[in-house]
Tab-separated table of C-alpha atoms and ligand atoms in Angstrom:
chain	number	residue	atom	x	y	z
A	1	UNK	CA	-6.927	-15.117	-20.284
A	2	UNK	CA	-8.991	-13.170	-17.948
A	3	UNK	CA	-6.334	-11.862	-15.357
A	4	UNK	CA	-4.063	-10.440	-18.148
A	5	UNK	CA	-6.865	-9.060	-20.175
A	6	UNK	CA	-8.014	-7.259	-16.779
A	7	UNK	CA	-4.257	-6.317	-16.173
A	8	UNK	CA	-4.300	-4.734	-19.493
A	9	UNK	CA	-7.646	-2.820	-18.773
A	10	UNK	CA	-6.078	-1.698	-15.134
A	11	UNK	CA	-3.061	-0.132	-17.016
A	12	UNK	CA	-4.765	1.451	-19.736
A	13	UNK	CA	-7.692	3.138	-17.158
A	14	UNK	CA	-4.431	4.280	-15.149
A	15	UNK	CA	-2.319	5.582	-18.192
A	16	UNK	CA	-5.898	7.638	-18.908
A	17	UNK	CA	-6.898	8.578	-15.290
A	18	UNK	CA	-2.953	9.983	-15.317
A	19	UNK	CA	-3.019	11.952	-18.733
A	20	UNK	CA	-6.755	13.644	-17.622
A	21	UNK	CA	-4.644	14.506	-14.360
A	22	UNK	CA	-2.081	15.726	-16.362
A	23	UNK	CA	0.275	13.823	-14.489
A	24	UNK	CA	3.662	12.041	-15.933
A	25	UNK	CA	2.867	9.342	-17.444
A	26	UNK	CA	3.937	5.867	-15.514
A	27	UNK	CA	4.364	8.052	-12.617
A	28	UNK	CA	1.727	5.243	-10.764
A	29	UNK	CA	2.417	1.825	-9.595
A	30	UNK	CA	0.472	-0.915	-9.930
A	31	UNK	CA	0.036	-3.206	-6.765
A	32	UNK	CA	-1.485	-6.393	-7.772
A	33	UNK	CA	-3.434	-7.613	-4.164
A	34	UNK	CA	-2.586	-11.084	-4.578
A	35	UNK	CA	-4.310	-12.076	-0.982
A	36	UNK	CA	-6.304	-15.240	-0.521
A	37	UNK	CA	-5.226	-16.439	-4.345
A	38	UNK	CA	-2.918	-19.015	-5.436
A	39	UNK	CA	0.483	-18.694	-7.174
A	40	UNK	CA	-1.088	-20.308	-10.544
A	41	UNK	CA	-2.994	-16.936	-10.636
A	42	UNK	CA	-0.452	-14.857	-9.576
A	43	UNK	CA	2.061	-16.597	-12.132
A	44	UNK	CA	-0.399	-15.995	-14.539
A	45	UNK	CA	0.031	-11.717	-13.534
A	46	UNK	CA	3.831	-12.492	-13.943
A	47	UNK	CA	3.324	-13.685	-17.415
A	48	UNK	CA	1.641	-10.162	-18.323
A	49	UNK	CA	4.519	-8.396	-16.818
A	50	UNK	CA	3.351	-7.711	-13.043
A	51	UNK	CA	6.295	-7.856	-10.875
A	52	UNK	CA	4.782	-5.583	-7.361
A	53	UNK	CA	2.500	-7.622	-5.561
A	54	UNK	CA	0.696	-7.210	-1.767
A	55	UNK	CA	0.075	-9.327	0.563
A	56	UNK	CA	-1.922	-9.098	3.862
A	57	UNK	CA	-0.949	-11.347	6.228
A	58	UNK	CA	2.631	-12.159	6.651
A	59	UNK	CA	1.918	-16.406	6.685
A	60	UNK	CA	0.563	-16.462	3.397
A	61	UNK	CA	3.438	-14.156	2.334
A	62	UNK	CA	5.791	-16.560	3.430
A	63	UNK	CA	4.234	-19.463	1.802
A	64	UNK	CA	3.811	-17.141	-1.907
A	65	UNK	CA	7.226	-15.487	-1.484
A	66	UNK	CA	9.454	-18.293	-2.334
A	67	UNK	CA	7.381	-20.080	-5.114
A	68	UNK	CA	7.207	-16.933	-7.165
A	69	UNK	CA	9.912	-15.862	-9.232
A	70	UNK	CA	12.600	-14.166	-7.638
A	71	UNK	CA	12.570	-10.642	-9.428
A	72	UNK	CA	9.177	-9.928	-7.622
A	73	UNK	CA	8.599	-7.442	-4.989
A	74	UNK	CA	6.364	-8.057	-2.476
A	75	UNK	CA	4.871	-5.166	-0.294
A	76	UNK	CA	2.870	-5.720	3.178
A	77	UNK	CA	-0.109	-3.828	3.068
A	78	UNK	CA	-2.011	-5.244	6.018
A	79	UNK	CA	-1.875	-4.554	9.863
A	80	UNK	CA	1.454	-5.946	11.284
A	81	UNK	CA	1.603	-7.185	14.510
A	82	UNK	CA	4.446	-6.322	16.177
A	83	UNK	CA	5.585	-9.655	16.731
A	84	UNK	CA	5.100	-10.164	13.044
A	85	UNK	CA	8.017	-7.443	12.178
A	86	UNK	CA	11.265	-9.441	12.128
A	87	UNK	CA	9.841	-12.038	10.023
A	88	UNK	CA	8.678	-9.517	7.833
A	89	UNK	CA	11.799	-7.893	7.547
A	90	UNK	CA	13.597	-11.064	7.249
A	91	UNK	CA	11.488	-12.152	4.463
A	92	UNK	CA	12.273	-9.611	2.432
A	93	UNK	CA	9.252	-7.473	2.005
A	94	UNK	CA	10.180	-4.440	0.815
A	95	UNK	CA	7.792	-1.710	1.715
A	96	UNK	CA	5.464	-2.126	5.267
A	97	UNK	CA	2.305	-0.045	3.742
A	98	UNK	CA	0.500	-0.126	7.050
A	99	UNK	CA	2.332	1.389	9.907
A	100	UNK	CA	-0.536	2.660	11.982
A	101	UNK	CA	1.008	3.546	14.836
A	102	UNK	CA	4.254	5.487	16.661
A	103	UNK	CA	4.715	2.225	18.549
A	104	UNK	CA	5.092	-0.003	15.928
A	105	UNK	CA	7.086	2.298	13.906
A	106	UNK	CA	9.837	2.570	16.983
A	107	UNK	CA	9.093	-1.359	16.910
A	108	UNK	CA	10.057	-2.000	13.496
A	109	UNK	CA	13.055	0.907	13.863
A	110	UNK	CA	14.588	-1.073	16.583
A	111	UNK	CA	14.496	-4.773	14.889
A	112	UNK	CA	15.612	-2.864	11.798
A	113	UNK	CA	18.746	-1.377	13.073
A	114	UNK	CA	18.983	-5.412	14.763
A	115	UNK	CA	19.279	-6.579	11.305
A	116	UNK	CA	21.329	-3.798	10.353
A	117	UNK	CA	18.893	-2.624	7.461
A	118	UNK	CA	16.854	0.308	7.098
A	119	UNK	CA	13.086	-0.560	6.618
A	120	UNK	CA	10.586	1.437	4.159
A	121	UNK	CA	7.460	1.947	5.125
A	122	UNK	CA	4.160	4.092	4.403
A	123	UNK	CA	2.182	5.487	7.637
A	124	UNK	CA	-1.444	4.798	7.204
A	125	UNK	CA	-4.043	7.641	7.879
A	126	UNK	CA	-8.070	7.257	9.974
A	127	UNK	CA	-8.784	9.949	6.769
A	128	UNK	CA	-12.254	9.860	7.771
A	129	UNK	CA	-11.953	9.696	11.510
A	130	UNK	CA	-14.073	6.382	11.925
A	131	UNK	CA	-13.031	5.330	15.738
A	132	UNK	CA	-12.694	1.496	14.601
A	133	UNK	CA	-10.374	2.082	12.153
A	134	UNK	CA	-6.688	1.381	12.133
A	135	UNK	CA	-3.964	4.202	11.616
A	136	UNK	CA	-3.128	7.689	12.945
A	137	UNK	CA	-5.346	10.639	12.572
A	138	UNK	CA	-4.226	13.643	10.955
A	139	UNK	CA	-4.134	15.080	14.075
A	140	UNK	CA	-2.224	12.853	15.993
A	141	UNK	CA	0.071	12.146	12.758
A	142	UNK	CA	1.139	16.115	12.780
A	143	UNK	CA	1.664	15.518	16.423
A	144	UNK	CA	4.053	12.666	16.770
A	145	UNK	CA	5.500	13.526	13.323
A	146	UNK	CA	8.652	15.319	15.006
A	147	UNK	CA	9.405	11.896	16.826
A	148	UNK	CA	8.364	9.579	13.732
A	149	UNK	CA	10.942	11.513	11.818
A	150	UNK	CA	13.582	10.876	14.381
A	151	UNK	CA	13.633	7.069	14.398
A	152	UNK	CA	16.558	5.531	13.171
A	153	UNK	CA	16.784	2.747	10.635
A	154	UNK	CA	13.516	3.985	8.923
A	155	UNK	CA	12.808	4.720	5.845
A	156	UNK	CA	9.451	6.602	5.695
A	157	UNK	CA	7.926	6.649	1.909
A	158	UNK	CA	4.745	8.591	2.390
A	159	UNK	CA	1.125	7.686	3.437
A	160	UNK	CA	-1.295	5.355	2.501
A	161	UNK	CA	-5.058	4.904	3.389
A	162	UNK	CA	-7.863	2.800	3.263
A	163	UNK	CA	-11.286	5.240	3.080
A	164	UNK	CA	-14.548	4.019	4.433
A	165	UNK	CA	-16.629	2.184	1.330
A	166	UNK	CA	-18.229	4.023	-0.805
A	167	UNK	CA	-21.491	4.007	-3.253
A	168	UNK	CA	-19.266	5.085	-6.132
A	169	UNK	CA	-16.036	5.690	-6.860
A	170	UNK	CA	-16.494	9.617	-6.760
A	171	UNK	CA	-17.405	9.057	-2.787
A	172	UNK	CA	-14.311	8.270	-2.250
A	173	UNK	CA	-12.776	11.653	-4.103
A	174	UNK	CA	-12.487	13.848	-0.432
A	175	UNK	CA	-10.330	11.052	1.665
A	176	UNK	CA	-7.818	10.925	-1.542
A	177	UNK	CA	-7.406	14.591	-1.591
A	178	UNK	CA	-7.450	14.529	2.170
A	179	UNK	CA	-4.443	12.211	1.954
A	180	UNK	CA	-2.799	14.238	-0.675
A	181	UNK	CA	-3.105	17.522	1.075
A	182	UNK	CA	-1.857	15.880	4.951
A	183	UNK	CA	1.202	14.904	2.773
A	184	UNK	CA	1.845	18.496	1.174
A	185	UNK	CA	1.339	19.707	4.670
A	186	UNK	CA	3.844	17.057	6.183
A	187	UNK	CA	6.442	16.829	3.141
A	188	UNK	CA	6.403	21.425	3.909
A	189	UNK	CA	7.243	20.945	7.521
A	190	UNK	CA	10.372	18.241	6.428
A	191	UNK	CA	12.861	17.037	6.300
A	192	UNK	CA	11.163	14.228	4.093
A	193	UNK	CA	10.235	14.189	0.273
A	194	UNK	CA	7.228	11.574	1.132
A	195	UNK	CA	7.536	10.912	-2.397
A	196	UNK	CA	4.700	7.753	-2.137
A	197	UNK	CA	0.728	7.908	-1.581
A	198	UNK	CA	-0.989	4.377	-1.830
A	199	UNK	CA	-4.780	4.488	-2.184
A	200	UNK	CA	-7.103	3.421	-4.185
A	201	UNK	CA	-8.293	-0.188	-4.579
A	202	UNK	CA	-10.609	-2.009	-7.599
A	203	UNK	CA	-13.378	-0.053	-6.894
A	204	UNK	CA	-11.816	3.347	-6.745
A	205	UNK	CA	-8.263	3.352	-8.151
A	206	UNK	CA	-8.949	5.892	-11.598
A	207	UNK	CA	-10.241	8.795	-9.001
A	208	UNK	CA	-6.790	8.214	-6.532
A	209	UNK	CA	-5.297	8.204	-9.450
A	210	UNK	CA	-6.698	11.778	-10.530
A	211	UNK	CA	-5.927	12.917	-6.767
A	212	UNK	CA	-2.548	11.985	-7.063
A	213	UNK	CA	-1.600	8.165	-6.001
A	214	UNK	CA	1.479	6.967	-6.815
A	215	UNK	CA	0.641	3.152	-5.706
A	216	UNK	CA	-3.254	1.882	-6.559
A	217	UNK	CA	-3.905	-1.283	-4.405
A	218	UNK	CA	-5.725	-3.316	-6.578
A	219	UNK	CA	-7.194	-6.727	-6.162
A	220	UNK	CA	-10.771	-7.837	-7.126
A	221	UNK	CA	-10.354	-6.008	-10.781
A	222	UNK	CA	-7.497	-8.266	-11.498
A	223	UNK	CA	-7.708	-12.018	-10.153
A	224	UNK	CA	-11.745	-11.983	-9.825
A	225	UNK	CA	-14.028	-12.150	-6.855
A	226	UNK	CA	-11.967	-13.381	-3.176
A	227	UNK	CA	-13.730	-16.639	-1.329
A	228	UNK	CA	-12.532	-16.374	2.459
A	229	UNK	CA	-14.083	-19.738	2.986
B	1	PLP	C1	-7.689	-6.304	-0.006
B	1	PLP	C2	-7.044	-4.989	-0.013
B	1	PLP	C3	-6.944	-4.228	-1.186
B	1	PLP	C4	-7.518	-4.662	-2.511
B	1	PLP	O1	-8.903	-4.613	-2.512
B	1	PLP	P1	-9.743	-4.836	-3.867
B	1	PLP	O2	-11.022	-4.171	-3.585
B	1	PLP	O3	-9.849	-6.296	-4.069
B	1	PLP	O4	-8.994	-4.183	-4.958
B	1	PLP	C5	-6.276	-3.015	-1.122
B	1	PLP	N1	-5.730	-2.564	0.026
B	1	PLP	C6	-5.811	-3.264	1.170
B	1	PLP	C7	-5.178	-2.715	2.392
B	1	PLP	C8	-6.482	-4.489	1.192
B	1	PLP	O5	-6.556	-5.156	2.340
């Protein structure tokens, strides 16, 4: 069965990327990015154990949500639209990975405290600066961080980014420990433990590991190659 042998692989490079870290053992999650294929694969993830899973786009979430087992979690790890968020709450997902802005974090604070709940999220980091890119720089992050922290109804877990590709794996070693050292900085000033850092993907996800991720985003290296035909 090729998606649980791969599963298997995944946790056992982890479990090894943690010990040469000399990190806790289990102390990373493993996100299975289940975007663009179907619930017989996914099911197929569940069978090996797999419960956390990411999604994208919030339609296809909708459509996966309710024909998986219940017991799964489901995390958003795409840009949200902001008038994407209520649905998003409403469905259930339980962590919003890419909050990339202090407008749609006041956004999903207001429809949060509407619902009466108190949504977790991850604020997602430009670590290399590239002007296209989605999220906050670490500038701007240590600038509006005073008035991130005072939004109600939030919940915020840590950081998560999504580096420029890379050659290798290695490449990608200076925007993890970029990450990791913005969140020492940020978790210093308080009042939040930031306890989460997401990155790392197929390609990538033993060196985050080594820098200190405590969610790999991984996709390709479990369900195979994605056709966006
Ligand atoms: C698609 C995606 C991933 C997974 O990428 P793979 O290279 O298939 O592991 C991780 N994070 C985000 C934000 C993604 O969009």
């Amino acid at each position: 069965m090729y998606i649980q042998d791969q599963l298997q692989e995944i946790r056992a490079n982890i479990a090894a990327a943690e010990k040469r870290a000399g990190r806790t053992p289990g102390s990373t999650t493993l996100l299975a990015v289940s975007k663009t294929f179907p619930v017989s694969d996914i099911m197929q993830a569940y069978a090996d154990g797999q419960r956390l899973f990411g999604e994208n786009r919030l339609q296809e979430a909708l459509e996966k949500i309710p024909a998986m087992p219940t017991d799964c979690e489901w995390h958003i790890i795409g840009p949200l639209q902001r008038n994407k968020v209520r649905k998003t709450l409403e469905a259930g997902v339980t962590l919003l990975q890419a909050v990339d802005s202090s407008k749609l974090a006041a956004a999903i604070s207001r429809i949060a405290g509407e619902l009466g709940i108190t949504a977790r999220i991850l604020l997602e980091v430009n670590v290399d600066g590239e002007e296209s890119k989605h999220g906050f720089t670490p500038d701007g992050l240590q600038e509006e961080w005073d008035a991130l922290v005072a939004l109600p109804n939030l919940d915020i877990r840590g950081l998560m980014c999504i580096p420029a590709p890379t050659a290798t794996a290695e490449g990608a070693r200076p925007a993890f420990v970029h990450l990791r050292r913005l969140a020492e900085e940020l978790r210093a000033r308080g009042p939040l433990p930031l306890p989460e850092l997401s990155m790392g993907m197929s390609h990538d996800y033993t060196v985050a590991v080594e820098e200190g991720a405590t969610i790999v985003r991984v996709g390709s290296a479990i369900f195979g190659k994605r056709d966006y035909a």
